[in-house]
Coordinates of C-alpha atoms and ligand atoms in Angstrom, one line a residue:
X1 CA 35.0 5.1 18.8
X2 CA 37.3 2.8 16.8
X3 CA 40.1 4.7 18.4
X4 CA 39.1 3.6 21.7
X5 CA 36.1 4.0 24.5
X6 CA 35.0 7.4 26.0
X7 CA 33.2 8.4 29.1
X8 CA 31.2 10.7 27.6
X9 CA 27.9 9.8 26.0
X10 CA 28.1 7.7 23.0
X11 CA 26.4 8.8 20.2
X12 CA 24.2 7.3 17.1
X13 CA 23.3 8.9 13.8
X14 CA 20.6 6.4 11.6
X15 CA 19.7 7.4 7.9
X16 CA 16.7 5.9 6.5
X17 CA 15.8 5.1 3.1
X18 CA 12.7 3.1 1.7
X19 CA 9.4 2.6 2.9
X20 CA 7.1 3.3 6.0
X21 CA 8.8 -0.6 7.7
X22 CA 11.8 0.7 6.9
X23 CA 11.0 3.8 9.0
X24 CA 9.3 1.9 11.7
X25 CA 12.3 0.2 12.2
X26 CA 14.6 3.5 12.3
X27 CA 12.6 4.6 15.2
X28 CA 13.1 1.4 17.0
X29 CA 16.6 1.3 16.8
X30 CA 17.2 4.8 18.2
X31 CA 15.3 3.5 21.2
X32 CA 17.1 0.6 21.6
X33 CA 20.4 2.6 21.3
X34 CA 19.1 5.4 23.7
X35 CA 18.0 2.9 26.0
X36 CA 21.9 1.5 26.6
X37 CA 22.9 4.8 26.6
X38 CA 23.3 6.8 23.3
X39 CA 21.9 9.8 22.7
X40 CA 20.6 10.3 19.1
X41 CA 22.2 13.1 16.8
X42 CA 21.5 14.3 13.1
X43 CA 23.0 12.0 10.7
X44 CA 25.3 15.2 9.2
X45 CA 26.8 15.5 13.0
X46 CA 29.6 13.9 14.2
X47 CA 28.6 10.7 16.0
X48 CA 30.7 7.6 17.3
X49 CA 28.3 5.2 15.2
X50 CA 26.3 6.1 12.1
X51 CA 23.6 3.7 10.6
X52 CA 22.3 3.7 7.3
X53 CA 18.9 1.6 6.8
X54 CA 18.8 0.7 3.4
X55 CA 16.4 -0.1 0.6
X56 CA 16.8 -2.0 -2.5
X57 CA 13.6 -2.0 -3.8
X58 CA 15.1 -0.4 -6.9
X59 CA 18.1 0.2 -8.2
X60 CA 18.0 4.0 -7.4
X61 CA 17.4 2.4 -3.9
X62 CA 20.8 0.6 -4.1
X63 CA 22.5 3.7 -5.8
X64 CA 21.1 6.1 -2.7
X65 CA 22.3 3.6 0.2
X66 CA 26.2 3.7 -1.7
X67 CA 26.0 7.1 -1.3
X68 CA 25.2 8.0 2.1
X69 CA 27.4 5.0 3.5
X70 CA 30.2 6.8 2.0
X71 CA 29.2 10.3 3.0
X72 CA 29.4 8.9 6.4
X73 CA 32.9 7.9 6.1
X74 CA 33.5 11.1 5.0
X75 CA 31.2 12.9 7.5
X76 CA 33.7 11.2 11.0
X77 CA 36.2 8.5 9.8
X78 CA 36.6 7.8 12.9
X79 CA 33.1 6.8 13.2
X80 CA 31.6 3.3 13.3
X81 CA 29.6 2.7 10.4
X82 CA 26.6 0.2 10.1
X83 CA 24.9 -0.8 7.2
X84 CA 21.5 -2.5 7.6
X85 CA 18.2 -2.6 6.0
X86 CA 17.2 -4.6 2.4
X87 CA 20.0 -3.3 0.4
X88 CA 22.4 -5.2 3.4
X89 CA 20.1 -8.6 3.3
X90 CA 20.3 -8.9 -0.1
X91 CA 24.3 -7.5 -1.4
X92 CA 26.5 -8.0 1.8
X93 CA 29.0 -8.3 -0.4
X94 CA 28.7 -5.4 -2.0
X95 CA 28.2 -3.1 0.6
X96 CA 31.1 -4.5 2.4
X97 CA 33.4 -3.6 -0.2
X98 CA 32.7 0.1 0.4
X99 CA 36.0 1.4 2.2
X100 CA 34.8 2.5 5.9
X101 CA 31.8 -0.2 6.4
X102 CA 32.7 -1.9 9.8
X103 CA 29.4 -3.9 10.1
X104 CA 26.8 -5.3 8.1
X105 CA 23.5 -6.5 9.6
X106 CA 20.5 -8.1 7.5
X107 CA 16.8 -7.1 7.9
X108 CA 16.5 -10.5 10.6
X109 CA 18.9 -9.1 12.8
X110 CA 18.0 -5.6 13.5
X111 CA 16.8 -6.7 16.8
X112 CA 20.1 -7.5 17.8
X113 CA 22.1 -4.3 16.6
X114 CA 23.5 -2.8 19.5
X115 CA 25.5 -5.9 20.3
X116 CA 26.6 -6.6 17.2
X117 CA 27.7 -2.6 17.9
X118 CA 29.5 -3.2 20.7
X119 CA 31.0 -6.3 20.0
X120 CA 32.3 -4.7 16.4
X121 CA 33.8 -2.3 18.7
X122 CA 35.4 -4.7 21.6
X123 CA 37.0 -6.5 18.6
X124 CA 37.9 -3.0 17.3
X125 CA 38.9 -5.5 13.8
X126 CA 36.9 -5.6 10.6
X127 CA 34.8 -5.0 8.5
X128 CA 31.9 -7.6 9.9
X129 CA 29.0 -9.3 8.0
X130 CA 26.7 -10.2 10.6
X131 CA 24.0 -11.4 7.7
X132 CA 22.4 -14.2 8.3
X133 CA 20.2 -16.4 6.4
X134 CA 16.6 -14.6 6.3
X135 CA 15.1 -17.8 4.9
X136 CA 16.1 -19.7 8.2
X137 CA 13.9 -16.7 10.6
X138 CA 10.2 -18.2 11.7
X139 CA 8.9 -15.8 14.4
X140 CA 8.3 -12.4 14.1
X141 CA 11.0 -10.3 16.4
X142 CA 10.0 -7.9 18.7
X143 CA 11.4 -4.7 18.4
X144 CA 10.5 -1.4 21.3
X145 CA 7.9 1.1 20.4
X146 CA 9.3 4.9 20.1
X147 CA 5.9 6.2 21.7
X148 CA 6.8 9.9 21.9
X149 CA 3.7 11.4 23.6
X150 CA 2.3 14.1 21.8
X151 CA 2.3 12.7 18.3
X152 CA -0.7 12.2 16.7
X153 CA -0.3 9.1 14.2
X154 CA 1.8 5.9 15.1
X155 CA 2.9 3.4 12.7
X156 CA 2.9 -0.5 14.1
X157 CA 4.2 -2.9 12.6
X158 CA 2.7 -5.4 12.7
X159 CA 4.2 -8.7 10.1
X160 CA 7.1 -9.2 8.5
X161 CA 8.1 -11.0 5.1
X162 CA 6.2 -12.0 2.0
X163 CA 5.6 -15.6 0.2
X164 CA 3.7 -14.6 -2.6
X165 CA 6.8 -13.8 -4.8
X166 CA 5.8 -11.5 -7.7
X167 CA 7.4 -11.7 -10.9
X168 CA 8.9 -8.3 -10.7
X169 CA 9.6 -7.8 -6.5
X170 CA 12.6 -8.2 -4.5
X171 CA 11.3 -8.1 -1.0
X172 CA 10.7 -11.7 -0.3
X173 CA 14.8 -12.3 -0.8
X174 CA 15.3 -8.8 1.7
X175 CA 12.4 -9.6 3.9
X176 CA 12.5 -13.6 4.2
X177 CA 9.1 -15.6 4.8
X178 CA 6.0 -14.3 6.2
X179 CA 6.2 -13.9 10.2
X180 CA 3.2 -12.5 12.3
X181 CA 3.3 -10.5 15.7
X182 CA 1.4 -12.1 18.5
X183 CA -1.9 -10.2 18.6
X184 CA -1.5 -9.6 22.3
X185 CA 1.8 -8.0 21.5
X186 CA -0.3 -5.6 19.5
X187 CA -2.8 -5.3 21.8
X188 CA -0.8 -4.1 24.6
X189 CA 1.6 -2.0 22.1
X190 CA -1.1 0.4 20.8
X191 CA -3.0 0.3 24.5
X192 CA 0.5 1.9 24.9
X193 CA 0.4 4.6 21.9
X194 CA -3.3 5.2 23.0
X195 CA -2.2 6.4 26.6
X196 CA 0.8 8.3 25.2
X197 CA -1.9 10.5 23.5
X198 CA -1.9 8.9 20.0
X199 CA -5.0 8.8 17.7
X200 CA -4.5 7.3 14.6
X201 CA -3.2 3.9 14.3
X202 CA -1.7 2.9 11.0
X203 CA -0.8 -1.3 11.0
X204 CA 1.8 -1.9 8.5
X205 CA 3.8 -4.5 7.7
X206 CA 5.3 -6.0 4.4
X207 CA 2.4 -7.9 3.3
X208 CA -0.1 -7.0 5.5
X209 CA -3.2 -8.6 4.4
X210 CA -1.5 -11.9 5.0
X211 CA -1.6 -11.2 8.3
X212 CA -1.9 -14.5 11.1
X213 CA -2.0 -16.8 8.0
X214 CA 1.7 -18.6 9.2
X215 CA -0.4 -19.4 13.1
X216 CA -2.5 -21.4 11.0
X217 CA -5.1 -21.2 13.5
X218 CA -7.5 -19.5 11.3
X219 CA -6.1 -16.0 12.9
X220 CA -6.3 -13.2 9.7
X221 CA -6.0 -9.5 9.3
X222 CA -9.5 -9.3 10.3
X223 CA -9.1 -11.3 13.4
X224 CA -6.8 -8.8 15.0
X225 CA -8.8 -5.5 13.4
X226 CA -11.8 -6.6 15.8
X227 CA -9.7 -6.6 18.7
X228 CA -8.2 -3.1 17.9
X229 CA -11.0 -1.5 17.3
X230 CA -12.7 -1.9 20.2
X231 CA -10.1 -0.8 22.5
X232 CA -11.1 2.7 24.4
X233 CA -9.7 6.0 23.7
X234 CA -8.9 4.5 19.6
X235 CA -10.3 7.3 17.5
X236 CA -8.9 6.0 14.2
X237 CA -7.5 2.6 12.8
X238 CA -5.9 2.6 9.5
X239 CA -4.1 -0.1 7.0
X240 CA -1.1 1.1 5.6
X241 CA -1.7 -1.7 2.3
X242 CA -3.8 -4.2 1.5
X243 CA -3.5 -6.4 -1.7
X244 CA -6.5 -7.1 -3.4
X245 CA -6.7 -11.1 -2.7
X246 CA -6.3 -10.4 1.4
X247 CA -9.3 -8.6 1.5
X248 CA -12.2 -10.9 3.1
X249 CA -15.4 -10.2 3.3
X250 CA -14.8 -10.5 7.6
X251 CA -12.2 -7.5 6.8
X252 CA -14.9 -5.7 4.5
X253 CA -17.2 -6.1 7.6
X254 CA -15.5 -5.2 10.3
X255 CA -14.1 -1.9 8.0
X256 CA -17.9 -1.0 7.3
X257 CA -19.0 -1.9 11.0
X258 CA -16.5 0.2 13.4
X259 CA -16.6 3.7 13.3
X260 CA -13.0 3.9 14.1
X261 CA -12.1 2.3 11.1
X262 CA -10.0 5.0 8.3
X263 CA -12.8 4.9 5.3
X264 CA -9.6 4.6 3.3
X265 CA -7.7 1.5 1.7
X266 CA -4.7 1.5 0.0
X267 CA -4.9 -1.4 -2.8
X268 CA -2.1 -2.3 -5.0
X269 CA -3.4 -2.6 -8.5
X270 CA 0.0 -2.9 -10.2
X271 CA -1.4 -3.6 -14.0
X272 CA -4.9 -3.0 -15.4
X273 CA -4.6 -6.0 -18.1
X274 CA -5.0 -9.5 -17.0
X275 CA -2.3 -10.9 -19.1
X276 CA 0.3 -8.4 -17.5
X277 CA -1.4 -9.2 -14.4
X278 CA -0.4 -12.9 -15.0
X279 CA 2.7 -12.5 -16.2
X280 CA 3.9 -10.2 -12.8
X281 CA 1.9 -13.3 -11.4
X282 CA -0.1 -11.5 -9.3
X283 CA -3.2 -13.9 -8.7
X284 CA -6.1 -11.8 -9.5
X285 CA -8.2 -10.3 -12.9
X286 CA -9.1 -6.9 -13.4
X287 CA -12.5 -8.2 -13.3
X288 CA -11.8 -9.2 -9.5
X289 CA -10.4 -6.0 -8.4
X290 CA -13.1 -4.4 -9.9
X291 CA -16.2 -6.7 -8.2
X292 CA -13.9 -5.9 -4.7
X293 CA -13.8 -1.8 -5.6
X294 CA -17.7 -2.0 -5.9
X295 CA -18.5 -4.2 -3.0
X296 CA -16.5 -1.9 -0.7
X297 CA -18.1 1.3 -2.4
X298 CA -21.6 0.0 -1.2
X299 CA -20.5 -1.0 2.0
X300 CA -18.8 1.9 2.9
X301 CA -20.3 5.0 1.1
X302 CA -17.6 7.5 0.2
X303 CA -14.4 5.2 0.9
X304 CA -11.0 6.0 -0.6
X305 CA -9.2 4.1 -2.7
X306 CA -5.6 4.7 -3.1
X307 CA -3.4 2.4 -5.5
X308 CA 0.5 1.7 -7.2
X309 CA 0.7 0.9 -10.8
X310 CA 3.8 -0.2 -12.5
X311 CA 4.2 0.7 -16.2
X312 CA 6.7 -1.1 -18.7
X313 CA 6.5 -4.1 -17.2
X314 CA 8.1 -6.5 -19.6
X315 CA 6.0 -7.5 -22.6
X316 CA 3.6 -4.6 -21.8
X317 CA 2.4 -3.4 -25.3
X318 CA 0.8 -0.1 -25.7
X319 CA -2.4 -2.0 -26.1
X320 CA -2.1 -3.2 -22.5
X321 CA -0.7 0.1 -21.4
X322 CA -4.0 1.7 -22.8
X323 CA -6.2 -1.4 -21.4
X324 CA -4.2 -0.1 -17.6
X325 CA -5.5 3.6 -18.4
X326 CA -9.1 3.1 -19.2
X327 CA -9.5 0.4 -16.1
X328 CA -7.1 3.0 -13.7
X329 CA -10.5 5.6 -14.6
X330 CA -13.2 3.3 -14.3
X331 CA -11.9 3.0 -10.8
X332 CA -11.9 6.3 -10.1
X333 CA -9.0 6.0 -7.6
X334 CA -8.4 8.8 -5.0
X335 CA -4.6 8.3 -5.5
X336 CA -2.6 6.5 -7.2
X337 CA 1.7 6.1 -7.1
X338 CA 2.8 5.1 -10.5
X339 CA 6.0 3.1 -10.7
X340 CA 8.3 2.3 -13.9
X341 CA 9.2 -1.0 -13.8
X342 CA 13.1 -1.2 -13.4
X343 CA 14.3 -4.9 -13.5
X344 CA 15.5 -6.2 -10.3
X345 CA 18.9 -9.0 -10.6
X346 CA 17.3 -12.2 -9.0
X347 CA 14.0 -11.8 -9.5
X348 CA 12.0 -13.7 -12.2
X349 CA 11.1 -10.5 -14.3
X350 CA 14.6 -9.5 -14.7
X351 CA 14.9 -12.0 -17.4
X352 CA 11.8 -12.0 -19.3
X353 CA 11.9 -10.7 -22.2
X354 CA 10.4 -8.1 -24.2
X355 CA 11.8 -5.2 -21.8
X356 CA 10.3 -1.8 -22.6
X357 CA 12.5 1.2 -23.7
X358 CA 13.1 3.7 -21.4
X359 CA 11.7 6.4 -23.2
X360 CA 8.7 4.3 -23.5
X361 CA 8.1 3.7 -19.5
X362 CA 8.6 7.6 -18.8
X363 CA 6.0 8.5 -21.3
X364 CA 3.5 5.6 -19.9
X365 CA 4.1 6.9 -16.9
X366 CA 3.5 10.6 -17.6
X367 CA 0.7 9.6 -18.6
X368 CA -1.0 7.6 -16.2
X369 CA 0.5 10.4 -13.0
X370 CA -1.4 13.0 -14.9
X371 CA -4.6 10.9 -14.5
X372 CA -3.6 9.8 -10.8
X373 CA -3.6 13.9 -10.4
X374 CA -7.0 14.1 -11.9
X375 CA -8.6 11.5 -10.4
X376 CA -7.4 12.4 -7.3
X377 CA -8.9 15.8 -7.7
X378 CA -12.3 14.8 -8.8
X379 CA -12.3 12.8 -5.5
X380 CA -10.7 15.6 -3.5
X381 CA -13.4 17.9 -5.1
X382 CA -16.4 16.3 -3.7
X383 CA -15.8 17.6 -0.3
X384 CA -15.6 20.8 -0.9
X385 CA -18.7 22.5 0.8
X386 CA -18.8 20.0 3.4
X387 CA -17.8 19.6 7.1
X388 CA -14.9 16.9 7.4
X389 CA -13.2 16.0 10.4
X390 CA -9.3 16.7 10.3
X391 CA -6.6 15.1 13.0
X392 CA -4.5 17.9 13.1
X393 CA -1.1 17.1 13.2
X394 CA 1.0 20.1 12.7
X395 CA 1.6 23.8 12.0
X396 CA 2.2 24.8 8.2
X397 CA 5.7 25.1 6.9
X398 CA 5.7 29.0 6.5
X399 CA 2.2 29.6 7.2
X400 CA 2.0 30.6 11.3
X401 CA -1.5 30.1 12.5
X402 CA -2.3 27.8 9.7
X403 CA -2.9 24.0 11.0
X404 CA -3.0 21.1 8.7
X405 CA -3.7 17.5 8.9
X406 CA -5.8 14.0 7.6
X407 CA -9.4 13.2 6.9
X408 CA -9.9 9.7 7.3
X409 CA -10.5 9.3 4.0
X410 CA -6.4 10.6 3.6
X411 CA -7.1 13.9 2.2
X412 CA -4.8 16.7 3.5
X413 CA -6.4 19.6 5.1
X414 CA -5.3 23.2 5.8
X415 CA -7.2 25.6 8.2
X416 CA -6.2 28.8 10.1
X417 CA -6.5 28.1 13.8
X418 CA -4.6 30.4 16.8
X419 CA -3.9 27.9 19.4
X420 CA -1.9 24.8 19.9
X421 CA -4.7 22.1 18.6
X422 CA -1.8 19.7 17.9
X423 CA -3.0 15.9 17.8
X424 CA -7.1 17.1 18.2
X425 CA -9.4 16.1 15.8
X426 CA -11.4 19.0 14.6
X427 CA -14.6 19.7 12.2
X428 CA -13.6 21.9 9.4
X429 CA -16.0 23.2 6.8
X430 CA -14.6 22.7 3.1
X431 CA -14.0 25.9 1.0
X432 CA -11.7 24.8 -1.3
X433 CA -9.6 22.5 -3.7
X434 CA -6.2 24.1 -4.9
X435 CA -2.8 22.5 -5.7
X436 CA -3.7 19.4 -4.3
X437 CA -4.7 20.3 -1.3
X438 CA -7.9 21.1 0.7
X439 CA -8.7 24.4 2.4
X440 CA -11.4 25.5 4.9
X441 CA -12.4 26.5 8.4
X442 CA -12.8 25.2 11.8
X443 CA -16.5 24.7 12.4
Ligands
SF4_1 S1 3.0 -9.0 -2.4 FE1 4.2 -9.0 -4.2 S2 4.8 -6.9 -4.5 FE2 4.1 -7.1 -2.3 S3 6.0 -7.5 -1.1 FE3 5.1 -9.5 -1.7 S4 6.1 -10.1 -3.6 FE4 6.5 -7.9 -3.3

């Protein structure tokens, strides 16, 4: 492509790396490419313009995006090679100095990549940093939905940015200030996914619980839950992450109220000791995240609870790593990610001191996954001899005639079935628990 236009049909490679935005995001770029006339191809084909969505949550995050910008180089040199995402926002610099980059685009701008595309290519010069300031961006931009009919879960997203600035978290600087979608926009976009066959709706966003707070109109996650859920042909409705200060008690009532509504919530705890909790400045005690746990136990019997913990955090002694443990089993979690802190350049973190050895967080953090795994079973456990019912979303890896797929309380679910059930939600009794996963039979 740099050596000149074709007549043949142009085509677009994307790598993604991060989280489920991140991914969102992917997917809406390969429809706004295939809508001027691309046609998508694996990212280790040959393609006229490769696009690598990158994270910079950590620094593994940077380290990954390095390498597969320079394995597309290497992949077509002739190529046209875009870097976008977080780890582009927040390094331009540094990503343009990668030999092969022709264009850089931050996280504000992924709206507007196939012009910047084409224009890199009309100018046929470079490399370009189309970065702009993210602090500068007020409204939420619209991106198209990839609604491939016949799926069965769709992720919307549904906000974009953060202002509450933890000690230890990047994203703000990547993502910019909190920005809301128009609720009609939502409306009409999961109407949408609902005709194309869709079930399960997951809203996501970067801070998602702050939802509607930047209309100032006294619009809030809740607000927009009570309009989705009542929408016909919804089966399920599910928050992708909720932090523990967002949750209202409209949210916890319109959760407990609407059968549609995923008995599941995904809350970051992050630290089970208040004065690490203070120190990530994360605006909350143990003793509130524990008064919310309960209140949502009683009003919705048998909810998940998923969470992320960071060890090591700096200053975390093994007092407070122990203080984390006991209060990560009281609440009995159904799942829970365990992070070790890694200090991220810019943030406020990065300089505090007291940093914890290495050796230190990966033991920490041994510790606490091998209590994620058995809480997580003792929760999984509890269904076994039951009927539960499963979306079921694909065919088993290796298994033929074995279906597998989601409870709505996000416990994964495999069941021998001869047909195509894809994208139906069926009853299946519960016969067993083994290596993480659920077993049983269609009822
Ligand atoms: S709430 Fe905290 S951890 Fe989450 S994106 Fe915002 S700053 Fe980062």
């Amino acid at each position: 492509m740099k050596n000149g236009g074709t007549k043949v049909q142009k085509t677009v490679a994307i790598h993604t790396l991060g989280c489920k935005v991140n991914q969102v995001e992917s997917s809406a770029i390969a429809e706004m490419f295939k809508e001027n006339g691309y046609r998508p191809v694996d990212f280790d084909q040959p393609a006229d313009v490769y696009i690598i969505n990158t994270c910079t949550v950590t620094h593994l995050g940077d380290r990954k995006s390095r390498q597969l910008i320079r394995r597309a180089v290497k992949t077509n040199p002739g190529a046209l090679v875009v870097v976008t995402g977080c780890y582009a926002q927040t390094s331009p610099g540094e990503v343009l100095e990668i030999p092969g980059v022709d264009l850089v685009v931050g996280t504000g701008d992924k709206n507007k990549i196939v012009k910047l595309v084409e224009q890199a290519v009309n100018k046929n010069a470079g490399p370009f940093n189309a970065v702009t300031d993210i602090f500068k961006q007020n409204n939420f931009q619209e991106m198209p939905t990839a609604a491939d009919s016949g799926k069965t879960r769709a992720f919307i997203k549904v906000q974009e940015g953060c202002n509450n600035y933890c000690a230890y978290c990047i994203i703000p600087y990547a993502r910019g200030p909190l920005r809301s979608r128009q609720p009609e926009s939502i409306v009409n976009e999961v109407k949408k996914l609902i005709a194309n066959g869709f079930k399960e709706i997951v809203l996501t966003g970067i801070h998602t619980g702050a939802y509607g707070l930047d209309f100032k109109d006294g619009t809030e996650l809740s607000t927009l839950v009570k309009q989705l859920v009542r929408l016909p042909g919804l089966k399920r409705l599910r928050l992708s992450s909720v932090e523990p200060n967002d949750i209202t008690e409209e949210l916890i009532a319109v959760a407990s109220s609407a059968e549609v509504f995923c008995r599941h919530l995904h809350i970051p705890l992050q630290s089970g000791d208040d004065d690490v909790l203070k120190s990530m400045r994360r605006r909350y005690t143990t003793g509130h995240f524990a008064g919310l746990i309960s209140r949502l136990r009683e009003r919705i019997p048998g909810i998940a609870i998923t969470t992320d913990v960071i060890v090591g955090f700096p200053g975390e002694t093994e007092q407070m790593f122990e203080n984390t443990y006991q209060f990560c089993r009281e609440m009995a979690f159904s799942g829970m990610h365990v992070f070790k802190y890694s200090p991220r350049k810019g943030t406020a973190a990065a300089d505090f001191p007291h940093q914890v050895p290495a050796p230190e967080k990966e033991r920490r953090s041994k510790k606490l996954i091998q209590l994620g795994a058995e809480m997580a079973a003792d929760y999984a456990l509890k269904t076994v001899g039951k009927t539960v019912e499963v979306l079921a979303e694909q065919q088993v890896e290796g298994s033929p005639g074995h279906w597998e797929g989601l409870t709505d309380t996000y416990l994964r679910v495999e069941f021998p079935c001869a047909g195509n059930i894809r994208g139906r939600l069926v009853n299946v009794q519960v016969t067993e628990f083994r290596q993480g996963k659920l077993y049983g039979k269609i009822n």
